Short mmCIF file of C-alpha atoms in Angstrom, two decimals:
data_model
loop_
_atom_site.label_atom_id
_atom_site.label_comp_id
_atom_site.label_asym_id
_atom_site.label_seq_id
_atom_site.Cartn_x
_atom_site.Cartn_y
_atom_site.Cartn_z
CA UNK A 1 -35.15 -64.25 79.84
CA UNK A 2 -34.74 -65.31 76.27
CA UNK A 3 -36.08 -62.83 74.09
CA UNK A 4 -38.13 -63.83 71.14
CA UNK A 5 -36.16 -62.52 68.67
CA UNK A 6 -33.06 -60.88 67.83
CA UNK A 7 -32.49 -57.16 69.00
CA UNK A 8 -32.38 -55.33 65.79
CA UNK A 9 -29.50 -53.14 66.71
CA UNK A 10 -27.16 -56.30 66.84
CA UNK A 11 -27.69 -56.71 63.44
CA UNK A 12 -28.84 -53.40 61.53
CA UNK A 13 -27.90 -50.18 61.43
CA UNK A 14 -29.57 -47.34 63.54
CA UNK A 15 -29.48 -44.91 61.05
CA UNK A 16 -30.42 -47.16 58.06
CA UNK A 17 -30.64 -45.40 54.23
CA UNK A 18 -33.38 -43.86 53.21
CA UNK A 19 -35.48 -45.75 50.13
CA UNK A 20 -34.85 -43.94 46.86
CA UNK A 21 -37.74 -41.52 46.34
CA UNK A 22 -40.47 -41.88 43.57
CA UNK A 23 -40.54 -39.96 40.55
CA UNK A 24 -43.28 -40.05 38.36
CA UNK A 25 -43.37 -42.38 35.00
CA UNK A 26 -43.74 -39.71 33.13
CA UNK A 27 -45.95 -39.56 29.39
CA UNK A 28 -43.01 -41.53 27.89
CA UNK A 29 -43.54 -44.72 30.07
CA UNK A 30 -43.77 -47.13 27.39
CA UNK A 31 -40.57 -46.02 25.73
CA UNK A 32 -39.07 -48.11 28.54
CA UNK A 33 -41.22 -50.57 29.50
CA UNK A 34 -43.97 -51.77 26.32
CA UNK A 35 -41.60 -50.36 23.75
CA UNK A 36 -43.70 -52.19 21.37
CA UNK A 37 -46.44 -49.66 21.95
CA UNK A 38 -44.30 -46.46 22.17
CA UNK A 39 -43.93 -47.75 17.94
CA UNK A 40 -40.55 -49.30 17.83
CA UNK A 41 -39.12 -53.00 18.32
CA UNK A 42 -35.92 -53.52 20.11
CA UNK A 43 -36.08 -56.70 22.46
CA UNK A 44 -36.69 -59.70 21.49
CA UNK A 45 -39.29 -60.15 24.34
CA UNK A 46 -41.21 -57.81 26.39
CA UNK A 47 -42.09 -58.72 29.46
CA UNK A 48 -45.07 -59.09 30.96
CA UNK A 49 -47.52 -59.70 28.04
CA UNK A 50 -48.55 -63.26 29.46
CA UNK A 51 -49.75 -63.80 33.61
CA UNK A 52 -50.73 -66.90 33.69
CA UNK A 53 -49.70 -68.72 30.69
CA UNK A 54 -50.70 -71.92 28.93
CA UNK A 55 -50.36 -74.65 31.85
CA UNK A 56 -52.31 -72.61 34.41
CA UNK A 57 -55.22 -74.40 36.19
CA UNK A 58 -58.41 -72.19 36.67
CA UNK A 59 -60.60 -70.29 34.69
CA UNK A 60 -59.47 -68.23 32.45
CA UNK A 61 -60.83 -64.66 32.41
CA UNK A 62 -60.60 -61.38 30.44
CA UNK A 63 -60.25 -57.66 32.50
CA UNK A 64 -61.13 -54.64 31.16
CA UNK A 65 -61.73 -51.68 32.53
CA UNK A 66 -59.98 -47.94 32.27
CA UNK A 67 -58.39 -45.60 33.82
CA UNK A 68 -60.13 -41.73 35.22
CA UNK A 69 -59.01 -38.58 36.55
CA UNK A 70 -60.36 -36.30 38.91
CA UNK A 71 -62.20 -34.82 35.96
CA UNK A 72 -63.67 -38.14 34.70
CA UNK A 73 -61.70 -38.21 31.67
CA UNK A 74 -60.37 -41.51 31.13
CA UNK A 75 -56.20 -41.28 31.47
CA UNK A 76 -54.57 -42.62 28.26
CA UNK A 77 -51.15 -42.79 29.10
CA UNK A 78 -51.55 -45.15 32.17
CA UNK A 79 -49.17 -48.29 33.24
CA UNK A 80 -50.40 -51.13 34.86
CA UNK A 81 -48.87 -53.94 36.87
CA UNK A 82 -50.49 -57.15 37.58
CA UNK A 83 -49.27 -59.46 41.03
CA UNK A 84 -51.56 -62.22 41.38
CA UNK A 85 -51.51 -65.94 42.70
CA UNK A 86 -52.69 -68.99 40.94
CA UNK A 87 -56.01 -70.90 40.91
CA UNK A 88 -54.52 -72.94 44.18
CA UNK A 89 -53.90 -69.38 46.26
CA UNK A 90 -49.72 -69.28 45.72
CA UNK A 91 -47.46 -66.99 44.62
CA UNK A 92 -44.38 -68.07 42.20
CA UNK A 93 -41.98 -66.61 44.45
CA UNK A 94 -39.38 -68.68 47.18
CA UNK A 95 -41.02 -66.76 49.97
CA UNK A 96 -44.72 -68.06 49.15
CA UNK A 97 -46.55 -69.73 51.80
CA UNK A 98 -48.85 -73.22 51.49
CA UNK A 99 -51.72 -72.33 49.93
CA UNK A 100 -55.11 -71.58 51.69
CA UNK A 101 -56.26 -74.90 50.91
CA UNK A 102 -53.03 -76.78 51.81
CA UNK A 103 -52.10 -77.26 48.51
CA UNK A 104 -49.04 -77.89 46.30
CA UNK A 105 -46.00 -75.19 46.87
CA UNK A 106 -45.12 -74.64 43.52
CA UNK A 107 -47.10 -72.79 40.75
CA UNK A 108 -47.53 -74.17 36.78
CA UNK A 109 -44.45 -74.09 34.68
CA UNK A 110 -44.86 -70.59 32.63
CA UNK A 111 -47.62 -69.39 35.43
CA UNK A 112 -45.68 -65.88 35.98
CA UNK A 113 -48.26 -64.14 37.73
CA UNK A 114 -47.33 -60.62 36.74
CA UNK A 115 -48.21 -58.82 33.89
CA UNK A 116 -48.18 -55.05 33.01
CA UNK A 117 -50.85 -53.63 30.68
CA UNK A 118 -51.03 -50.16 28.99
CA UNK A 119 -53.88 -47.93 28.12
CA UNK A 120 -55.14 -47.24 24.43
CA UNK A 121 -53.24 -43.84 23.78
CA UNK A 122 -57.15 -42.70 22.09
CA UNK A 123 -59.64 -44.69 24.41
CA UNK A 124 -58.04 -45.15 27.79
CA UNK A 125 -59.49 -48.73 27.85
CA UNK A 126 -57.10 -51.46 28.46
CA UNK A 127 -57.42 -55.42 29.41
CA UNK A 128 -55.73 -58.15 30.64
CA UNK A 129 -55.89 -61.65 29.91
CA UNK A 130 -55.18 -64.20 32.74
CA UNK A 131 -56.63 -66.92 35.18
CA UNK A 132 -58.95 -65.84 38.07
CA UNK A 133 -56.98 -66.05 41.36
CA UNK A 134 -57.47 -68.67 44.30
CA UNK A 135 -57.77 -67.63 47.72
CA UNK A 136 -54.39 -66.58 49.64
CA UNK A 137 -53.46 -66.79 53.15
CA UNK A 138 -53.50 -63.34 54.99
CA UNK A 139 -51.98 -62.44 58.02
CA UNK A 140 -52.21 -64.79 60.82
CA UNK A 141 -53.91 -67.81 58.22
CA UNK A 142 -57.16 -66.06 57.60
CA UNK A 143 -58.07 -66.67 53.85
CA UNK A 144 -58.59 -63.43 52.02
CA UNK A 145 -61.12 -63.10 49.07
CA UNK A 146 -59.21 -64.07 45.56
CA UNK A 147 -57.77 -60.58 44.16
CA UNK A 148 -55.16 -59.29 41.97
CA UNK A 149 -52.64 -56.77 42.60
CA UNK A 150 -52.78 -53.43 41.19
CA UNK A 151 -49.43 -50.93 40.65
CA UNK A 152 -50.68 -48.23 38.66
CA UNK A 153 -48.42 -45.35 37.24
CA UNK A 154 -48.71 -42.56 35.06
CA UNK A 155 -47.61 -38.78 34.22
CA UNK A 156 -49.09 -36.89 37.32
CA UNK A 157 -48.58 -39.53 39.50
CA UNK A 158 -45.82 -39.18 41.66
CA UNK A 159 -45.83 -42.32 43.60
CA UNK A 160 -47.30 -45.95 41.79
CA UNK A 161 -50.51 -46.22 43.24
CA UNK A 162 -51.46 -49.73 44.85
CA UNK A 163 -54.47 -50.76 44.89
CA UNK A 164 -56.74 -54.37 44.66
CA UNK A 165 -59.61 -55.88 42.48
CA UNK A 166 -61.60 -58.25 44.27
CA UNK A 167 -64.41 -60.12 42.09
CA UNK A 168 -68.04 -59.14 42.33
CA UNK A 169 -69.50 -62.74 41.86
CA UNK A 170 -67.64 -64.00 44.88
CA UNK A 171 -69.84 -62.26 47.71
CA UNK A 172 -68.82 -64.66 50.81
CA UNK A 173 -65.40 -64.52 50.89
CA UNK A 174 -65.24 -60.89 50.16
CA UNK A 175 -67.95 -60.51 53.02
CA UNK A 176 -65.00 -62.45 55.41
CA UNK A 177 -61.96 -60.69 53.82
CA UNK A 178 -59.99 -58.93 56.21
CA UNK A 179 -58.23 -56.51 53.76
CA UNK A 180 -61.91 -55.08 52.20
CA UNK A 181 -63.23 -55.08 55.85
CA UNK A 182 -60.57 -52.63 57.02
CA UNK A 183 -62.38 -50.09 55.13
CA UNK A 184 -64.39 -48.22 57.05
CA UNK A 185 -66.83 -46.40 54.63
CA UNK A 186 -68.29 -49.38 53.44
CA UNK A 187 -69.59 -47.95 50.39
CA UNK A 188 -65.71 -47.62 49.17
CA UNK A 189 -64.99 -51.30 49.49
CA UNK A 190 -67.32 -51.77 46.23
CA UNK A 191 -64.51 -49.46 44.48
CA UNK A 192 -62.57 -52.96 44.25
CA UNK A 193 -65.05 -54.83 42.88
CA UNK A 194 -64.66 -55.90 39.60
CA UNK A 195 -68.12 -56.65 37.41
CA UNK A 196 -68.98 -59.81 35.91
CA UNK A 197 -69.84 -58.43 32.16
CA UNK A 198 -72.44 -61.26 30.74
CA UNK A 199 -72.14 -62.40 27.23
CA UNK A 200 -68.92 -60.57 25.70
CA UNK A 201 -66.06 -62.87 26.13
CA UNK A 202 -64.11 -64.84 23.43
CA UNK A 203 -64.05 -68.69 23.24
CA UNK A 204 -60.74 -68.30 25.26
CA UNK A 205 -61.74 -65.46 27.73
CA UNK A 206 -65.71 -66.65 28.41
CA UNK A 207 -65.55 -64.51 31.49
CA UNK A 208 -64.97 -61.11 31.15
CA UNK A 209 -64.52 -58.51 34.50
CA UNK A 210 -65.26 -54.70 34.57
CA UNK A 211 -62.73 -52.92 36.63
CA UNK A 212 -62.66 -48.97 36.58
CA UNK A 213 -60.32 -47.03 38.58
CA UNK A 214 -61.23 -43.78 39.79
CA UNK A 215 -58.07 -41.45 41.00
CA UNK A 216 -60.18 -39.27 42.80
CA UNK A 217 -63.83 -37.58 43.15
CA UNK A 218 -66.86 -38.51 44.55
CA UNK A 219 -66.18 -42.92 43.18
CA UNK A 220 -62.37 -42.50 44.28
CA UNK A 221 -60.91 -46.05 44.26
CA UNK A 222 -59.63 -46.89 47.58
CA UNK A 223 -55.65 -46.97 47.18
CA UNK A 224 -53.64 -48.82 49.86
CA UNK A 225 -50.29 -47.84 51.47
CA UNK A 226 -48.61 -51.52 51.37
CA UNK B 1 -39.48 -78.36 55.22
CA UNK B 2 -40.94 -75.77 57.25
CA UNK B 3 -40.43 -72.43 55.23
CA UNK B 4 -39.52 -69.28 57.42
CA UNK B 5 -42.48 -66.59 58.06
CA UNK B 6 -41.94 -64.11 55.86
CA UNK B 7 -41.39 -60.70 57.84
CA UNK B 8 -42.44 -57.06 56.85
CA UNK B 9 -41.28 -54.59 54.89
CA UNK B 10 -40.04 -51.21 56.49
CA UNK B 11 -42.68 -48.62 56.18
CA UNK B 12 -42.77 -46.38 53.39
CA UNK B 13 -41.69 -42.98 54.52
CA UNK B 14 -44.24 -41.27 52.85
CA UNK B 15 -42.98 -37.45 53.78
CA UNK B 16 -39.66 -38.87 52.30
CA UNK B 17 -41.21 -39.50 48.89
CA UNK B 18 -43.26 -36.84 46.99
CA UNK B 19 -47.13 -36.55 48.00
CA UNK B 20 -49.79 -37.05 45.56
CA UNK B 21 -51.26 -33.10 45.12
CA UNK B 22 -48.09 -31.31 43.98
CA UNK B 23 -49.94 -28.34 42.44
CA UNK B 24 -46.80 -26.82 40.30
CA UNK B 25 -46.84 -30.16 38.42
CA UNK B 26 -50.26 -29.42 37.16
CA UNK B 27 -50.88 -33.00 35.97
CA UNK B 28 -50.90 -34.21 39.59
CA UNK B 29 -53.86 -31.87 40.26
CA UNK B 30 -56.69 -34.22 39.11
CA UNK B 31 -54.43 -37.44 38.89
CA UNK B 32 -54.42 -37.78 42.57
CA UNK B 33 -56.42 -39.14 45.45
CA UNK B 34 -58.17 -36.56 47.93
CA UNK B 35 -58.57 -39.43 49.92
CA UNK B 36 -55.75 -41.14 52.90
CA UNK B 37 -54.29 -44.37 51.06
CA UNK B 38 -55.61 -47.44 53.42
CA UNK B 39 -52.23 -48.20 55.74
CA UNK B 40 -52.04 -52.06 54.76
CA UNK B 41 -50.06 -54.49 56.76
CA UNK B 42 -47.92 -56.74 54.93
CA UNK B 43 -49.21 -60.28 53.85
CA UNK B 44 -48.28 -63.24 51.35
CA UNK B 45 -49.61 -60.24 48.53
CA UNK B 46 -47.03 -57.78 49.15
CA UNK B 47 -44.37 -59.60 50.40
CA UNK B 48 -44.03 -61.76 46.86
CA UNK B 49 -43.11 -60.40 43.64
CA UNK B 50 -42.21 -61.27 40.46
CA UNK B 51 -39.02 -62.71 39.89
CA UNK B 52 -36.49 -62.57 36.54
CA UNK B 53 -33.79 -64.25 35.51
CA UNK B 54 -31.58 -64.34 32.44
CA UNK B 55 -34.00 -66.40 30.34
CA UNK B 56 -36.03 -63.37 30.59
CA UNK B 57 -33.15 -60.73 28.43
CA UNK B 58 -30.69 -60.70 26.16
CA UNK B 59 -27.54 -60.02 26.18
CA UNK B 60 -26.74 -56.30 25.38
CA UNK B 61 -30.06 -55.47 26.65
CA UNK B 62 -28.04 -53.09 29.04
CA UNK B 63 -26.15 -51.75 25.86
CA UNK B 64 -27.93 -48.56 24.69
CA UNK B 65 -25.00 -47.39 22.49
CA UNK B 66 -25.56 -50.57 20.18
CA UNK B 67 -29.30 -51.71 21.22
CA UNK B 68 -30.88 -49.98 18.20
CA UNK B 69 -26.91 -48.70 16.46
CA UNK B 70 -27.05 -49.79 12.65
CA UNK B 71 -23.99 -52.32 12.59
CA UNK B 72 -21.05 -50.05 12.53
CA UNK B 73 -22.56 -47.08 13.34
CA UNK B 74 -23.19 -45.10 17.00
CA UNK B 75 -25.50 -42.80 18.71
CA UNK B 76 -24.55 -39.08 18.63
CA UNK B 77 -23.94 -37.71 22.28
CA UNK B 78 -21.83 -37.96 25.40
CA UNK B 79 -20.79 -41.43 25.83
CA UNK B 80 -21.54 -42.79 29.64
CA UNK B 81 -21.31 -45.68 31.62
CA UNK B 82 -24.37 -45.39 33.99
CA UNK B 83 -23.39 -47.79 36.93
CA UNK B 84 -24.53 -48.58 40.61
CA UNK B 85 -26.03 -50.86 43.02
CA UNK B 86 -29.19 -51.59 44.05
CA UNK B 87 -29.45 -52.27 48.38
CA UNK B 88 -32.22 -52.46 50.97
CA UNK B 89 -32.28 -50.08 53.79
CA UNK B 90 -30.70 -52.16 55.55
CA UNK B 91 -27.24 -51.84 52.70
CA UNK B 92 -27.79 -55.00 51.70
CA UNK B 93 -27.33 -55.88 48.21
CA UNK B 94 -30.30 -56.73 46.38
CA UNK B 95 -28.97 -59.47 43.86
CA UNK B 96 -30.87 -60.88 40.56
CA UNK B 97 -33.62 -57.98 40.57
CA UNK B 98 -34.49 -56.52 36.93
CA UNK B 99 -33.66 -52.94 36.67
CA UNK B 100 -35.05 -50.96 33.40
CA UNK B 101 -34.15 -47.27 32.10
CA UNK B 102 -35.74 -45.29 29.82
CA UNK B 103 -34.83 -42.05 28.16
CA UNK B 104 -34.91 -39.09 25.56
CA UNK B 105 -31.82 -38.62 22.90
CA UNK B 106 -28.71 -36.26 23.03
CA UNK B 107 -31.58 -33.92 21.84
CA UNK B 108 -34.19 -33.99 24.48
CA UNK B 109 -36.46 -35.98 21.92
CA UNK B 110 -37.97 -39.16 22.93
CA UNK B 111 -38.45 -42.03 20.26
CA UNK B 112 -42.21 -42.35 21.11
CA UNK B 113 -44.79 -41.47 18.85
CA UNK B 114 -46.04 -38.93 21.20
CA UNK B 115 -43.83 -36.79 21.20
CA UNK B 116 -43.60 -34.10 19.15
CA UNK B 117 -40.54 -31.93 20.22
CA UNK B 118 -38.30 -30.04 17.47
CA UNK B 119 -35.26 -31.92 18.57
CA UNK B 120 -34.26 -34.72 15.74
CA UNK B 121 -34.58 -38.71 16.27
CA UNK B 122 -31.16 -40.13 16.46
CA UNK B 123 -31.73 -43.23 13.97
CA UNK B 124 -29.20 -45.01 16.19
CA UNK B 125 -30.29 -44.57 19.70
CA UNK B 126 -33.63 -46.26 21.02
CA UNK B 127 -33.68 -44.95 24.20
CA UNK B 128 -34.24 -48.39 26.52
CA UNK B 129 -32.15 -50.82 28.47
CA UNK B 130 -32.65 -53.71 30.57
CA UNK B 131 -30.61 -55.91 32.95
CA UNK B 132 -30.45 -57.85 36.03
CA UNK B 133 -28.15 -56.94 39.35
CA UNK B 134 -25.42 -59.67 39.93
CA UNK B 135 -24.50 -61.03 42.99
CA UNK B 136 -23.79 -57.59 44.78
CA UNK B 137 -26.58 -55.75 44.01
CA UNK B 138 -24.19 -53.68 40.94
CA UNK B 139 -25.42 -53.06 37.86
CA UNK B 140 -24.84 -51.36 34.51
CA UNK B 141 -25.76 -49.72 31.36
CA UNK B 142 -23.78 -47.75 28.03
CA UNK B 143 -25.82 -44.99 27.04
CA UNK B 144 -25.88 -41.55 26.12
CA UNK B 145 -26.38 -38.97 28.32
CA UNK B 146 -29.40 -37.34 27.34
CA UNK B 147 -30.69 -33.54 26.26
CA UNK B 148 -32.66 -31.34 28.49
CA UNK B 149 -36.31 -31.16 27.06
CA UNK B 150 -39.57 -28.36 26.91
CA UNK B 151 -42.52 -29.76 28.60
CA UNK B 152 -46.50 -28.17 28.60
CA UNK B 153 -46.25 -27.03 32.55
CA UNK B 154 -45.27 -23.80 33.00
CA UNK B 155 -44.89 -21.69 29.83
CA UNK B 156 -41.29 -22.07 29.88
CA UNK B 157 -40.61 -25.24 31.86
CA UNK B 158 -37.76 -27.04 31.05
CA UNK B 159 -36.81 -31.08 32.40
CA UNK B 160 -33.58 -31.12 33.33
CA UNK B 161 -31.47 -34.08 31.74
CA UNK B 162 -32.82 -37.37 33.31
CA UNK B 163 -33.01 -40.98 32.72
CA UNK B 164 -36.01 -43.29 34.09
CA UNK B 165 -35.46 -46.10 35.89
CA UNK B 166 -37.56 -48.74 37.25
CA UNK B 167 -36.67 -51.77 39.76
CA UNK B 168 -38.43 -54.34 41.27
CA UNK B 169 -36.61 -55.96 43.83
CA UNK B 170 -37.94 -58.59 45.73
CA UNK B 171 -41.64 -58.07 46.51
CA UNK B 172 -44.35 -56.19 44.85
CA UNK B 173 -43.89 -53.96 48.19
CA UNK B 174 -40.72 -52.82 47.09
CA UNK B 175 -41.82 -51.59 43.72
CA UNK B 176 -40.25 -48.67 42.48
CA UNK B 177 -40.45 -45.69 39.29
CA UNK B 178 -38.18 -43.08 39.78
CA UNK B 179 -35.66 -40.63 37.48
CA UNK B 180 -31.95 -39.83 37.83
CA UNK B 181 -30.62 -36.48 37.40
CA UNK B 182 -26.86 -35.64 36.81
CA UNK B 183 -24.72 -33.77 38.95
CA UNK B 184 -24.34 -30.08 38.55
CA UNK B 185 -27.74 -29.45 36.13
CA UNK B 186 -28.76 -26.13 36.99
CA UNK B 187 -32.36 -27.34 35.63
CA UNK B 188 -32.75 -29.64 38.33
CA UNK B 189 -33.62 -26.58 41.19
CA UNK B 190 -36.27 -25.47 38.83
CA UNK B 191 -38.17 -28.56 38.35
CA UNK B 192 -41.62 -29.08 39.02
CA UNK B 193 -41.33 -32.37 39.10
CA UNK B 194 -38.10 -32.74 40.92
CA UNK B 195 -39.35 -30.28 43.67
CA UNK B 196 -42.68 -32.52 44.14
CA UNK B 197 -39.83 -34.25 46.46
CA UNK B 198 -40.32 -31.80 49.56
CA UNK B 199 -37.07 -32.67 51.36
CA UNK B 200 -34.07 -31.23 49.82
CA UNK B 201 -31.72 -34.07 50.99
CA UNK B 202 -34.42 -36.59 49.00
CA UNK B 203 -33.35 -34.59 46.40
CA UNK B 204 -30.08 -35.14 46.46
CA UNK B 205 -30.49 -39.31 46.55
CA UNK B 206 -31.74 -38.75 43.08
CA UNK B 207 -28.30 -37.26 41.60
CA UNK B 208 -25.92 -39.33 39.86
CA UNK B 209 -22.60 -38.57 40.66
CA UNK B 210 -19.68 -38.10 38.43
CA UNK B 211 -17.66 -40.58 39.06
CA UNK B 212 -14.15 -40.05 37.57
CA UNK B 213 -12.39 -43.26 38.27
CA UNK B 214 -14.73 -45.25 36.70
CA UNK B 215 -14.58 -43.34 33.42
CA UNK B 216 -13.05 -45.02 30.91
CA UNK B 217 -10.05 -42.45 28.94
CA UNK B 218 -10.54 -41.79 25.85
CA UNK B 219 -14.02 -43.80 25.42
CA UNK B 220 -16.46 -42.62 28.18
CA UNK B 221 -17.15 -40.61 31.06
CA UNK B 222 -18.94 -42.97 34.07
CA UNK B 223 -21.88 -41.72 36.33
CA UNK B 224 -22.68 -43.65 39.75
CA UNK B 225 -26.47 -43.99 41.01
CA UNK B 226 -27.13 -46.31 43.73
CA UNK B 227 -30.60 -47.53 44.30
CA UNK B 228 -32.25 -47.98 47.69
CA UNK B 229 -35.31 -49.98 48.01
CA UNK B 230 -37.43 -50.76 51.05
CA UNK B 231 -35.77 -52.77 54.02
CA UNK B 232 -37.47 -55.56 56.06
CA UNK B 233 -37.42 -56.58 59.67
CA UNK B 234 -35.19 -59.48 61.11
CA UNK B 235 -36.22 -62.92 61.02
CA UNK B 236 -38.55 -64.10 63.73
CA UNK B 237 -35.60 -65.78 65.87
CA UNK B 238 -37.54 -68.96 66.33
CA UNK B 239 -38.08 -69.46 62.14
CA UNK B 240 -34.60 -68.73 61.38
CA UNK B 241 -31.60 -69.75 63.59
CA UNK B 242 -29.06 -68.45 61.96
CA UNK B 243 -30.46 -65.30 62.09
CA UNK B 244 -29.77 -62.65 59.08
#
């Protein structure tokens, strides 16, 4: 019998290392990462500052939203990662897979999709400026609902907490997707549902998304283990 | 061409890794969930990630003794080479991923306009560095090593000397924050934040080693820290015939 795939031992070690353990980001976070915001200039780039960039397809949209605590006051030293596809459901990475829709394999020239965005040290409020997501292939070819990926890290956070914002104003396909129906309190999956906010974009950003995160309490975003 | 199906990533040994409530680091009292994080198997969202490449620095990026130096001049404190590799748990080398460090001065004192501590600015250190892993995973940065620093925890709670360092590796899976310690600190038993880490050997992954034939004589004393990020699964045999 032919098995269907290569016994791990003949390649990998039974006793394999152990992944480097998390330490929290600490207060100083920015020193390393948005050293523009910590107050001083040093590289000649930062990274991250643009998702989607100019040649993206899609509409263009504007996130806002902040970060809360257990307490419900908003967390002002927060870090924020962005992972999201393009308007045509791919990734810009070798390992994406054909779009839901079939379509082309490779994403705009400049379309990064990943960002990281940092709270207002007085407010906590903090946005994003990018394209709104197409729909990506899940497990086994079943499209999931557009979203964007969320890495969020902070002081008092000890590991980066992952977590998803799915769009309000697309209630069929998050009704079908199989990551917000593994949740079984239903009333949590609305905890990834970013708002459509009427009548405050710019000429740029016309659409503009509400996305709060709660860390815990009784409107505790639903964090995944990924 | 018929691309190979991407396989998953190891699961994250979450008793490995510091939970989210660790009560003596009073910040993680309200800052984390009460709730179980939702297990999530792997698809196209986790198994992607951004990618970097040289466009995306500079060179000297990695160069924290002359990244913010006035020409001629040089940060005050112990010169080091920080240096290591970054592999899977599988010891595979993780090439081209961006690694990024952060840290306070000789003096414990950050340059971020935050904080406040006594300890003076060094007007020719920044504090940041940047690079990409070559072919075999290594990697490596010229800093200085920095000062232990007083933190609002206890009344009396002191960081021991650490540097921040972040790495990305190859999928947004494998995303990773954590902080390196140095070998022999006796502030690293008392830390609040290091002992969030319940297992002691977890502790010890986090301790750069001395690493005396590396140092340079006369010019600087080299630390090693290797960096392990999450491991994946073999290739389906039928996707990929020439296996791993």
């Amino acid at each position: 019998m032919t098995l269907p795939y290569r016994p791990h031992f003949l390649q990998q070690s039974l006793t394999p290392l152990k992944e480097t353990p998390s330490q929290t980001a600490g207060p100083y976070v920015h020193i390393g990462l948005a050293p523009g915001d910590a107050g001083f200039q040093i590289y000649d780039t930062e990274l991250g500052q643009d998702i989607a960039g100019p040649n993206a397809a899609g509409d263009r949209i504007r996130v806002e939203g902040r970060v809360f605590d257990g307490t419900g006051a908003p967390v002002r030293d927060v870090l924020i990662e962005v992972w999201q596809a393009n308007a045509a459901g791919l990734y810009p990475h070798p390992e994406t897979p054909v779009g839901a829709d079939g379509g082309p394999e490779s994403t705009e020239n400049g379309f990064r999709g990943w960002g990281r965005v940092i709270s207002d040290f007085e407010s906590g409020s903090w946005s994003f400026d990018t394209i709104k997501p197409g729909r990506v292939a899940g497990r086994n070819g079943r499209p999931m609902a557009p979203h964007i990926n969320l890495w969020i890290v902070a002081r008092g956070i000890n590991v980066g907490l992952n977590t998803r914002l799915y769009f309000a104003d697309e209630p069929d396909a998050n009704a079908s997707d199989p990551v917000l129906n593994l949740i079984e309190q239903t009333d949590r999956r609305a905890t990834l549902l970013a708002q459509p906010v009427s009548g405050t974009g710019s000429a740029q950003n016309p659409r503009v998304y509400q996305f709060d995160i709660h860390l815990q309490g009784p409107d505790e975003t639903v964090f995944f283990d990924i | 061409m018929t691309r190979p199906k991407p396989t998953d990533y190891y699961a994250r040994d979450r008793r490995w890794h510091p939970p989210a409530y660790a009560p003596d680091y009073k910040t993680s009292v309200s800052r984390s969930p009460r709730l179980p994080l939702l297990s999530l198997e792997n698809t196209a969202s986790e198994i992607t990630g951004p990618t970097f490449g040289q466009n995306d620095i500079a060179v000297g990026d990695n160069d924290l003794l002359s990244n913010f130096a006035r020409p001629g001049e040089n940060p005050i404190g112990e010169r080091i080479l920080l240096h290591g590799r970054v592999l899977d748990e599988n010891a595979r080398p993780v090439p081209n991923t961006l690694v990024e460090i952060w840290q306070a001065n000789a003096s414990g004192r950050y340059r971020h306009k935050k904080d406040g501590y006594l300890g003076a600015l060094d007007p020719n250190f920044g504090g940041c560095g940047r690079t990409l892993t070559d072919e075999q995973g290594a990697y490596a940065f010229r800093t200085i090593k920095p000062g232990a620093y007083p933190w609002r925890n206890g009344l009396n709670d002191w960081r021991p000397a650490h540097i921040h360092v972040s790495v990305f590796g190859h999928a947004f899976a494998q995303r990773l924050i954590t902080q390196l310690y140095f070998e022999g600190d006796p502030l690293i038993a008392r830390c609040p934040i290091v002992n969030t880490i319940p297992d002691p050997a977890a502790v010890q992954q986090l301790i750069a080693r001395l690493d005396i034939n590396e140092t340079l004589p006369l010019d600087m004393i080299a630390y090693r820290f290797d960096i392990v990020l999450r491991g994946r699964r073999s290739t389906l045999f039928e996707n990929r015939m020439e296996g791993n």
